[in-house]
CSV table of C-alpha atoms in Angstrom, one decimal:
chain,number,residue,atom,x,y,z
E,1,UNK,CA,0.0,0.0,0.2
E,2,UNK,CA,1.0,3.6,-0.6
E,3,UNK,CA,2.0,5.9,2.1
E,4,UNK,CA,-1.1,7.3,4.0
E,5,UNK,CA,-1.6,11.0,3.6
E,6,UNK,CA,-2.6,13.1,6.4
E,7,UNK,CA,-6.4,14.5,5.9
E,8,UNK,CA,-7.0,18.0,7.6
E,9,UNK,CA,-10.1,17.6,9.9
E,10,UNK,CA,-11.2,21.0,9.0
E,11,UNK,CA,-12.2,19.8,5.5
E,12,UNK,CA,-15.1,17.9,7.2
E,13,UNK,CA,-18.2,19.6,7.5
E,14,UNK,CA,-19.3,17.7,10.3
E,15,UNK,CA,-16.2,17.8,13.0
E,16,UNK,CA,-17.6,15.0,14.7
E,17,UNK,CA,-17.4,12.7,11.8
E,18,UNK,CA,-13.8,13.6,11.9
E,19,UNK,CA,-13.2,12.6,15.4
E,20,UNK,CA,-15.2,9.3,14.9
E,21,UNK,CA,-13.3,8.5,11.9
E,22,UNK,CA,-9.8,8.9,13.5
E,23,UNK,CA,-10.5,8.4,17.2
E,24,UNK,CA,-11.7,5.5,19.2
E,25,UNK,CA,-14.6,6.1,21.6
E,26,UNK,CA,-13.7,5.0,25.3
E,27,UNK,CA,-16.4,4.6,27.9
E,28,UNK,CA,-15.7,6.8,30.8
E,29,UNK,CA,-16.0,4.1,33.0
E,30,UNK,CA,-12.7,2.4,31.9
E,31,UNK,CA,-10.8,5.4,32.8
E,32,UNK,CA,-9.5,6.4,36.3
E,33,UNK,CA,-8.2,9.7,36.8
E,34,UNK,CA,-5.2,10.1,39.5
E,35,UNK,CA,-3.7,13.4,39.7
E,36,UNK,CA,-3.5,16.8,37.8
E,37,UNK,CA,0.0,17.0,35.8
E,38,UNK,CA,-0.6,20.2,34.1
E,39,UNK,CA,-3.0,23.0,32.3
E,40,UNK,CA,-3.8,23.5,28.7
E,41,UNK,CA,-6.2,26.0,27.2
E,42,UNK,CA,-9.1,23.9,27.2
E,43,UNK,CA,-8.5,22.4,30.7
E,44,UNK,CA,-6.6,20.0,32.9
E,45,UNK,CA,-4.0,17.4,31.7
E,46,UNK,CA,-4.0,14.5,34.2
E,47,UNK,CA,-2.2,11.2,34.6
E,48,UNK,CA,-4.5,8.2,35.4
E,49,UNK,CA,-5.1,4.7,34.4
E,50,UNK,CA,-7.1,3.0,31.5
E,51,UNK,CA,-9.0,-0.4,31.6
E,52,UNK,CA,-10.2,-1.6,28.4
E,53,UNK,CA,-12.3,-4.9,28.4
E,54,UNK,CA,-10.0,-8.0,28.0
E,55,UNK,CA,-6.8,-5.8,28.4
E,56,UNK,CA,-4.5,-5.3,31.6
E,57,UNK,CA,-4.9,-1.8,33.0
E,58,UNK,CA,-2.2,0.7,32.0
E,59,UNK,CA,-1.1,4.2,32.7
E,60,UNK,CA,-2.3,7.2,30.3
E,61,UNK,CA,-2.5,10.7,30.4
E,62,UNK,CA,-6.0,12.4,30.1
E,63,UNK,CA,-6.9,15.9,28.6
E,64,UNK,CA,-10.2,17.2,29.8
E,65,UNK,CA,-12.4,19.9,28.3
E,66,UNK,CA,-13.4,22.4,31.0
E,67,UNK,CA,-17.1,23.1,31.9
E,68,UNK,CA,-18.7,25.8,30.2
E,69,UNK,CA,-16.9,25.3,26.7
E,70,UNK,CA,-18.3,26.6,23.5
E,71,UNK,CA,-19.0,24.4,20.4
E,72,UNK,CA,-15.7,25.9,18.6
E,73,UNK,CA,-13.7,25.1,21.7
E,74,UNK,CA,-15.0,21.6,21.7
E,75,UNK,CA,-14.2,21.4,18.0
E,76,UNK,CA,-10.6,22.7,18.4
E,77,UNK,CA,-10.2,20.6,21.5
E,78,UNK,CA,-11.2,17.4,19.6
E,79,UNK,CA,-9.3,18.6,16.5
E,80,UNK,CA,-6.0,17.4,18.0
E,81,UNK,CA,-7.6,13.9,18.7
E,82,UNK,CA,-8.7,13.9,14.8
E,83,UNK,CA,-4.9,14.7,13.9
E,84,UNK,CA,-3.2,12.3,16.4
E,85,UNK,CA,-5.2,9.4,15.5
E,86,UNK,CA,-4.2,9.3,12.0
E,87,UNK,CA,-0.6,8.8,13.0
E,88,UNK,CA,0.9,5.5,14.3
E,89,UNK,CA,4.9,5.5,14.7
E,90,UNK,CA,7.1,4.9,17.9
E,91,UNK,CA,8.2,8.6,17.9
E,92,UNK,CA,4.7,10.2,17.6
E,93,UNK,CA,2.6,10.3,20.9
E,94,UNK,CA,0.0,7.5,20.6
E,95,UNK,CA,-3.6,8.3,20.8
E,96,UNK,CA,-5.6,5.8,22.8
E,97,UNK,CA,-9.1,7.2,22.4
E,98,UNK,CA,-11.5,10.0,23.1
E,99,UNK,CA,-14.6,10.4,25.6
E,100,UNK,CA,-17.5,12.5,23.6
E,101,UNK,CA,-20.7,10.7,24.9
E,102,UNK,CA,-20.4,11.9,28.4
E,103,UNK,CA,-18.8,14.7,30.2
E,104,UNK,CA,-16.3,16.1,30.8
E,105,UNK,CA,-15.1,15.4,27.0
E,106,UNK,CA,-11.6,13.6,27.4
E,107,UNK,CA,-8.6,12.9,24.9
E,108,UNK,CA,-6.8,9.8,26.3
E,109,UNK,CA,-3.1,9.2,25.1
E,110,UNK,CA,-0.2,7.1,26.3
E,111,UNK,CA,1.7,8.4,29.5
E,112,UNK,CA,5.1,9.8,29.2
E,113,UNK,CA,6.9,9.6,32.7
E,114,UNK,CA,9.5,12.3,31.9
E,115,UNK,CA,7.2,14.8,30.6
E,116,UNK,CA,8.3,17.5,28.2
E,117,UNK,CA,11.7,17.3,27.1
E,118,UNK,CA,12.8,21.0,27.8
E,119,UNK,CA,12.0,20.6,31.6
E,120,UNK,CA,13.5,17.3,31.6
E,121,UNK,CA,16.8,18.1,30.3
E,122,UNK,CA,17.1,21.2,32.6
E,123,UNK,CA,16.5,19.0,35.7
E,124,UNK,CA,19.1,16.7,34.5
E,125,UNK,CA,21.7,19.3,33.2
E,126,UNK,CA,24.7,17.5,32.0
E,127,UNK,CA,23.6,13.8,33.3
E,128,UNK,CA,23.6,12.1,29.6
E,129,UNK,CA,26.3,10.8,27.1
E,130,UNK,CA,26.5,12.7,23.8
E,131,UNK,CA,25.3,9.2,22.3
E,132,UNK,CA,22.1,9.3,24.6
E,133,UNK,CA,21.7,12.9,23.4
E,134,UNK,CA,22.2,11.8,19.7
E,135,UNK,CA,19.5,9.0,20.4
E,136,UNK,CA,16.9,11.4,21.6
E,137,UNK,CA,17.6,13.7,18.6
E,138,UNK,CA,17.3,10.6,16.2
E,139,UNK,CA,13.8,9.5,17.6
E,140,UNK,CA,12.6,13.2,17.2
E,141,UNK,CA,13.9,13.3,13.5
E,142,UNK,CA,12.1,9.8,12.8
E,143,UNK,CA,8.8,11.0,13.9
E,144,UNK,CA,9.3,14.1,12.0
E,145,UNK,CA,10.3,12.0,8.7
E,146,UNK,CA,7.1,10.2,9.4
E,147,UNK,CA,5.0,13.3,9.6
E,148,UNK,CA,6.6,14.9,6.5
E,149,UNK,CA,6.1,11.8,4.8
E,150,UNK,CA,2.2,12.0,5.4
E,151,UNK,CA,2.2,15.5,4.3
E,152,UNK,CA,1.6,16.9,7.7
E,153,UNK,CA,3.4,20.2,8.8
E,154,UNK,CA,3.9,20.5,12.8
E,155,UNK,CA,4.4,24.4,12.7
E,156,UNK,CA,5.1,24.3,16.6
E,157,UNK,CA,8.1,22.0,16.7
E,158,UNK,CA,10.1,22.8,20.0
E,159,UNK,CA,11.5,20.9,23.0
E,160,UNK,CA,8.7,21.7,25.0
E,161,UNK,CA,6.4,20.0,22.6
E,162,UNK,CA,8.4,16.8,22.7
E,163,UNK,CA,7.7,14.1,25.4
E,164,UNK,CA,10.1,11.8,26.7
E,165,UNK,CA,9.4,8.3,28.3
E,166,UNK,CA,11.4,6.3,31.3
E,167,UNK,CA,13.4,4.6,28.3
E,168,UNK,CA,14.4,8.0,27.1
E,169,UNK,CA,12.2,7.5,24.0
E,170,UNK,CA,11.1,10.9,22.4
E,171,UNK,CA,7.7,11.4,20.9
E,172,UNK,CA,6.6,14.5,18.9
E,173,UNK,CA,3.2,15.9,20.7
E,174,UNK,CA,1.1,19.0,20.6
E,175,UNK,CA,-1.0,18.6,17.1
E,176,UNK,CA,-3.7,21.2,18.0
E,177,UNK,CA,-5.4,23.4,15.1
E,178,UNK,CA,-6.1,26.8,15.9
E,179,UNK,CA,-4.8,26.0,19.2
E,180,UNK,CA,-1.2,24.9,18.4
E,181,UNK,CA,-0.2,28.5,18.8
E,182,UNK,CA,-3.0,29.8,20.9
E,183,UNK,CA,-2.0,27.6,23.7
E,184,UNK,CA,1.8,28.2,23.2
E,185,UNK,CA,3.3,30.8,25.5
E,186,UNK,CA,6.2,31.2,23.3
E,187,UNK,CA,4.0,32.1,20.5
E,188,UNK,CA,4.1,35.9,19.8
E,189,UNK,CA,1.7,38.0,17.4
E,190,UNK,CA,3.6,39.1,14.2
E,191,UNK,CA,3.2,42.4,12.4
E,192,UNK,CA,0.6,40.4,10.1
E,193,UNK,CA,-1.5,39.3,13.0
E,194,UNK,CA,-0.6,35.7,13.3
E,195,UNK,CA,0.9,34.0,16.2
E,196,UNK,CA,4.2,32.4,15.9
E,197,UNK,CA,7.0,31.0,18.2
E,198,UNK,CA,9.3,33.3,16.8
E,199,UNK,CA,12.6,31.6,18.1
E,200,UNK,CA,12.0,28.2,16.6
E,201,UNK,CA,10.5,29.5,13.2
E,202,UNK,CA,12.0,29.9,9.9
E,203,UNK,CA,12.4,33.2,8.5
E,204,UNK,CA,10.3,32.4,5.7
E,205,UNK,CA,7.5,31.4,7.7
E,206,UNK,CA,7.5,34.3,10.1
E,207,UNK,CA,7.9,36.9,6.9
E,208,UNK,CA,5.4,35.1,4.4
E,209,UNK,CA,3.6,32.3,6.2
E,210,UNK,CA,5.5,29.7,4.3
E,211,UNK,CA,5.1,26.9,6.7
E,212,UNK,CA,6.4,23.5,5.1
E,213,UNK,CA,8.3,20.6,6.1
E,214,UNK,CA,11.5,22.8,5.5
E,215,UNK,CA,10.5,25.3,7.9
E,216,UNK,CA,10.0,22.2,10.3
E,217,UNK,CA,13.5,21.3,9.4
E,218,UNK,CA,14.7,24.9,10.7
E,219,UNK,CA,12.6,24.3,13.8
E,220,UNK,CA,14.5,20.9,14.2
E,221,UNK,CA,17.9,22.6,14.3
E,222,UNK,CA,16.6,24.7,17.1
E,223,UNK,CA,15.5,21.7,18.9
E,224,UNK,CA,19.0,20.0,18.2
E,225,UNK,CA,20.4,23.1,20.0
E,226,UNK,CA,18.0,23.1,22.8
E,227,UNK,CA,19.1,19.3,23.6
E,228,UNK,CA,22.7,19.7,23.3
E,229,UNK,CA,22.6,22.9,25.7
E,230,UNK,CA,20.3,21.1,28.1
E,231,UNK,CA,17.1,23.0,27.6
E,232,UNK,CA,18.8,26.3,27.3
E,233,UNK,CA,16.5,29.2,25.7
E,234,UNK,CA,17.3,29.9,22.5
E,235,UNK,CA,18.6,33.4,21.8
E,236,UNK,CA,18.6,33.9,25.6
E,237,UNK,CA,17.1,37.2,26.8
E,238,UNK,CA,16.9,38.7,23.0
E,239,UNK,CA,13.5,40.1,22.4
E,240,UNK,CA,11.6,38.5,19.5
E,241,UNK,CA,12.2,41.5,17.2
E,242,UNK,CA,16.2,41.3,17.8
E,243,UNK,CA,16.0,37.5,17.0
E,244,UNK,CA,13.9,38.3,13.7
E,245,UNK,CA,16.5,41.2,12.8
E,246,UNK,CA,19.6,38.9,13.6
E,247,UNK,CA,18.6,36.0,11.8
E,248,UNK,CA,17.4,38.1,8.6
E,249,UNK,CA,20.9,39.4,8.8
E,250,UNK,CA,22.6,35.9,8.7
E,251,UNK,CA,23.6,35.4,12.3
E,252,UNK,CA,22.9,31.8,14.0
E,253,UNK,CA,23.1,30.6,17.4
E,254,UNK,CA,26.6,29.7,18.6
E,255,UNK,CA,27.7,26.1,19.1
E,256,UNK,CA,26.3,25.0,22.5
E,257,UNK,CA,29.4,24.2,25.1
E,258,UNK,CA,31.2,20.6,24.1
E,259,UNK,CA,29.0,20.2,21.0
E,260,UNK,CA,30.2,17.6,18.7
E,261,UNK,CA,31.3,19.6,15.5
E,262,UNK,CA,29.3,17.1,13.4
E,263,UNK,CA,26.1,18.2,15.5
E,264,UNK,CA,26.4,21.9,15.1
E,265,UNK,CA,27.2,21.6,11.4
E,266,UNK,CA,23.7,19.7,11.2
E,267,UNK,CA,22.2,22.5,12.9
E,268,UNK,CA,23.7,25.2,10.5
E,269,UNK,CA,22.5,23.2,7.7
E,270,UNK,CA,19.1,23.2,9.1
E,271,UNK,CA,19.5,27.1,9.4
E,272,UNK,CA,20.3,27.6,5.8
E,273,UNK,CA,18.2,30.9,4.6
E,274,UNK,CA,17.3,29.2,1.4
E,275,UNK,CA,14.8,26.4,2.3
E,276,UNK,CA,15.8,24.3,-0.6
E,277,UNK,CA,19.1,24.2,0.8
E,278,UNK,CA,18.1,22.3,4.1
E,279,UNK,CA,18.4,18.6,4.6
E,280,UNK,CA,15.2,16.5,4.5
E,281,UNK,CA,14.2,14.6,7.5
E,282,UNK,CA,15.1,11.4,5.9
E,283,UNK,CA,18.4,12.7,5.2
E,284,UNK,CA,18.8,14.0,9.0
E,285,UNK,CA,17.8,10.5,10.3
E,286,UNK,CA,20.3,8.7,7.9
E,287,UNK,CA,23.1,11.2,9.3
E,288,UNK,CA,22.4,10.9,13.1
E,289,UNK,CA,22.3,7.1,12.4
E,290,UNK,CA,25.8,7.4,10.8
E,291,UNK,CA,27.1,9.2,14.1
E,292,UNK,CA,25.4,6.6,16.3
E,293,UNK,CA,27.0,3.8,14.1
E,294,UNK,CA,30.5,5.4,14.6
E,295,UNK,CA,30.6,7.2,18.1
E,296,UNK,CA,34.5,8.2,17.4
E,297,UNK,CA,33.0,10.9,14.6
E,298,UNK,CA,31.1,12.5,17.7
E,299,UNK,CA,34.7,13.0,19.8
E,300,UNK,CA,35.8,16.3,17.6
E,301,UNK,CA,34.3,19.1,19.5
E,302,UNK,CA,33.4,22.7,17.9
E,303,UNK,CA,36.7,24.6,18.6
E,304,UNK,CA,36.5,26.6,21.7
E,305,UNK,CA,38.5,29.6,20.3
E,306,UNK,CA,36.5,29.6,17.2
E,307,UNK,CA,33.3,29.8,19.3
E,308,UNK,CA,34.6,32.4,21.5
E,309,UNK,CA,35.9,34.7,18.6
E,310,UNK,CA,32.4,34.2,16.6
E,311,UNK,CA,30.3,35.3,19.7
E,312,UNK,CA,28.9,38.6,18.3
E,313,UNK,CA,29.3,41.5,20.8
E,314,UNK,CA,27.6,44.8,21.3
E,315,UNK,CA,30.1,47.6,20.3
E,316,UNK,CA,29.2,50.4,22.4
E,317,UNK,CA,29.9,48.7,26.0
E,318,UNK,CA,33.4,47.7,24.7
E,319,UNK,CA,34.1,51.3,23.5
E,320,UNK,CA,32.9,53.1,26.7
E,321,UNK,CA,34.9,51.4,29.2
E,322,UNK,CA,31.7,50.4,31.0
E,323,UNK,CA,33.1,47.1,32.2
E,324,UNK,CA,36.2,46.6,34.5
E,325,UNK,CA,36.9,43.2,33.4
E,326,UNK,CA,36.0,40.5,30.7
E,327,UNK,CA,34.0,38.6,33.3
E,328,UNK,CA,31.9,41.5,34.5
E,329,UNK,CA,31.2,42.2,30.8
E,330,UNK,CA,30.2,38.7,29.8
E,331,UNK,CA,28.1,38.6,33.1
E,332,UNK,CA,26.3,41.5,31.7
E,333,UNK,CA,25.3,39.8,28.2
E,334,UNK,CA,24.4,36.6,30.2
E,335,UNK,CA,27.6,34.8,28.8
E,336,UNK,CA,29.5,34.5,32.2
E,337,UNK,CA,30.0,30.8,31.4
E,338,UNK,CA,32.4,31.5,28.8
E,339,UNK,CA,34.5,33.5,30.9
E,340,UNK,CA,37.0,30.6,31.1
E,341,UNK,CA,37.4,30.0,27.7
E,342,UNK,CA,37.9,33.6,26.9
E,343,UNK,CA,41.1,33.7,29.4
E,344,UNK,CA,42.3,30.5,27.9
E,345,UNK,CA,42.4,32.2,24.5
E,346,UNK,CA,44.2,35.4,25.6
E,347,UNK,CA,41.3,37.6,25.9
E,348,UNK,CA,42.0,38.6,29.5
E,349,UNK,CA,41.4,42.3,29.4
E,350,UNK,CA,38.6,44.4,27.8
E,351,UNK,CA,41.3,46.0,25.8
E,352,UNK,CA,42.1,42.4,24.1
E,353,UNK,CA,38.5,42.1,23.4
E,354,UNK,CA,38.0,45.5,22.0
E,355,UNK,CA,41.0,44.8,19.6
E,356,UNK,CA,39.7,42.2,17.7
E,357,UNK,CA,38.5,43.8,14.7
E,358,UNK,CA,36.2,42.8,11.7
E,359,UNK,CA,39.2,43.0,9.5
E,360,UNK,CA,41.1,40.2,11.3
E,361,UNK,CA,42.6,37.7,8.5
E,362,UNK,CA,41.6,34.6,10.0
E,363,UNK,CA,37.6,33.9,9.3
E,364,UNK,CA,37.6,32.5,12.9
E,365,UNK,CA,38.7,35.7,14.3
E,366,UNK,CA,35.8,37.6,13.0
E,367,UNK,CA,33.4,39.6,15.6
E,368,UNK,CA,30.3,40.9,14.6
E,369,UNK,CA,28.2,43.5,16.2
E,370,UNK,CA,24.8,42.9,17.8
E,371,UNK,CA,23.4,42.4,21.3
E,372,UNK,CA,23.9,38.8,21.8
E,373,UNK,CA,26.4,35.9,21.3
E,374,UNK,CA,25.5,34.5,18.0
E,375,UNK,CA,27.5,33.0,15.2
E,376,UNK,CA,27.5,34.7,11.7
E,377,UNK,CA,26.4,32.0,9.3
E,378,UNK,CA,29.3,32.7,7.2
E,379,UNK,CA,31.3,31.0,9.9
E,380,UNK,CA,31.5,27.7,7.9
E,381,UNK,CA,34.9,27.8,6.4
């Protein structure tokens, strides 16, 4: 049989028909709700257990629709189930079914013990081997390959929308319709009125609403960066406007600390301005498989001095003598953790830092001027 194609539930005149076509109805009596584990736009998210006739009880996550909902909210809420129910892949969150014939209306999915990937990585900072991190990334890429093969564009791929279980298997989640971005605290209104999670979104999607699997690949590159930096916030404290401007001007996030060069190169490939130059998800899966099969290929780390000299620094504080030491300046631009690397590379005074000019002969010794540490994308030499 050929590859199945995703069907947009919006194309159904009767949304209830879409739900019943793609999601199994579960009797409310089969569900035991245990505790609240989160909140969404539509209501609470709980953990609990599901006991289906003739099967053993097993843990599940349950999303409930709060009382007093409008018909549109019910439709949007169940829209996620209509989407999820079309997918069947080990790296996509699995829908068990829905409760629509009694109240509260519920969506029941498999339970992911470790919750969202960004929070999990922050809690376990530095605890995993590079191979474990690459394994997580491979799982996410595999799930995204499946979605892109089905013709589904996610639009909100970010570590907060990846769930991770007790075996460290990562699964893509968050398949809302209008609520994909309504419910995302990272989504910001753009000048054209839409809501977009700027830091994760490809420039053409921000500027022209061109959401494609290629824009999902850009977002995947940001997820790679989040994973290798253990849940650090992309572009740190930069404003959304500054992020848009920097990315448009060709600046890119610097390599996370101790990042294998092969992984950082793959991130830069995902962040190609021309979307046709970005790798496809099947190529990303193959590349990661190759790295996992040859772990020694992950031993070469991004050169520390090239990382330092590619930090973009704001010019004014350097010229004004506003900082007494390199450490104080780095703390001020939220880069205190790089102090040691600066010292090791001979940048021990603000004078030494200020003397690194744009005309330096070595391409690795270029500084560019902006508010925060980023790499110019011309760094690939």
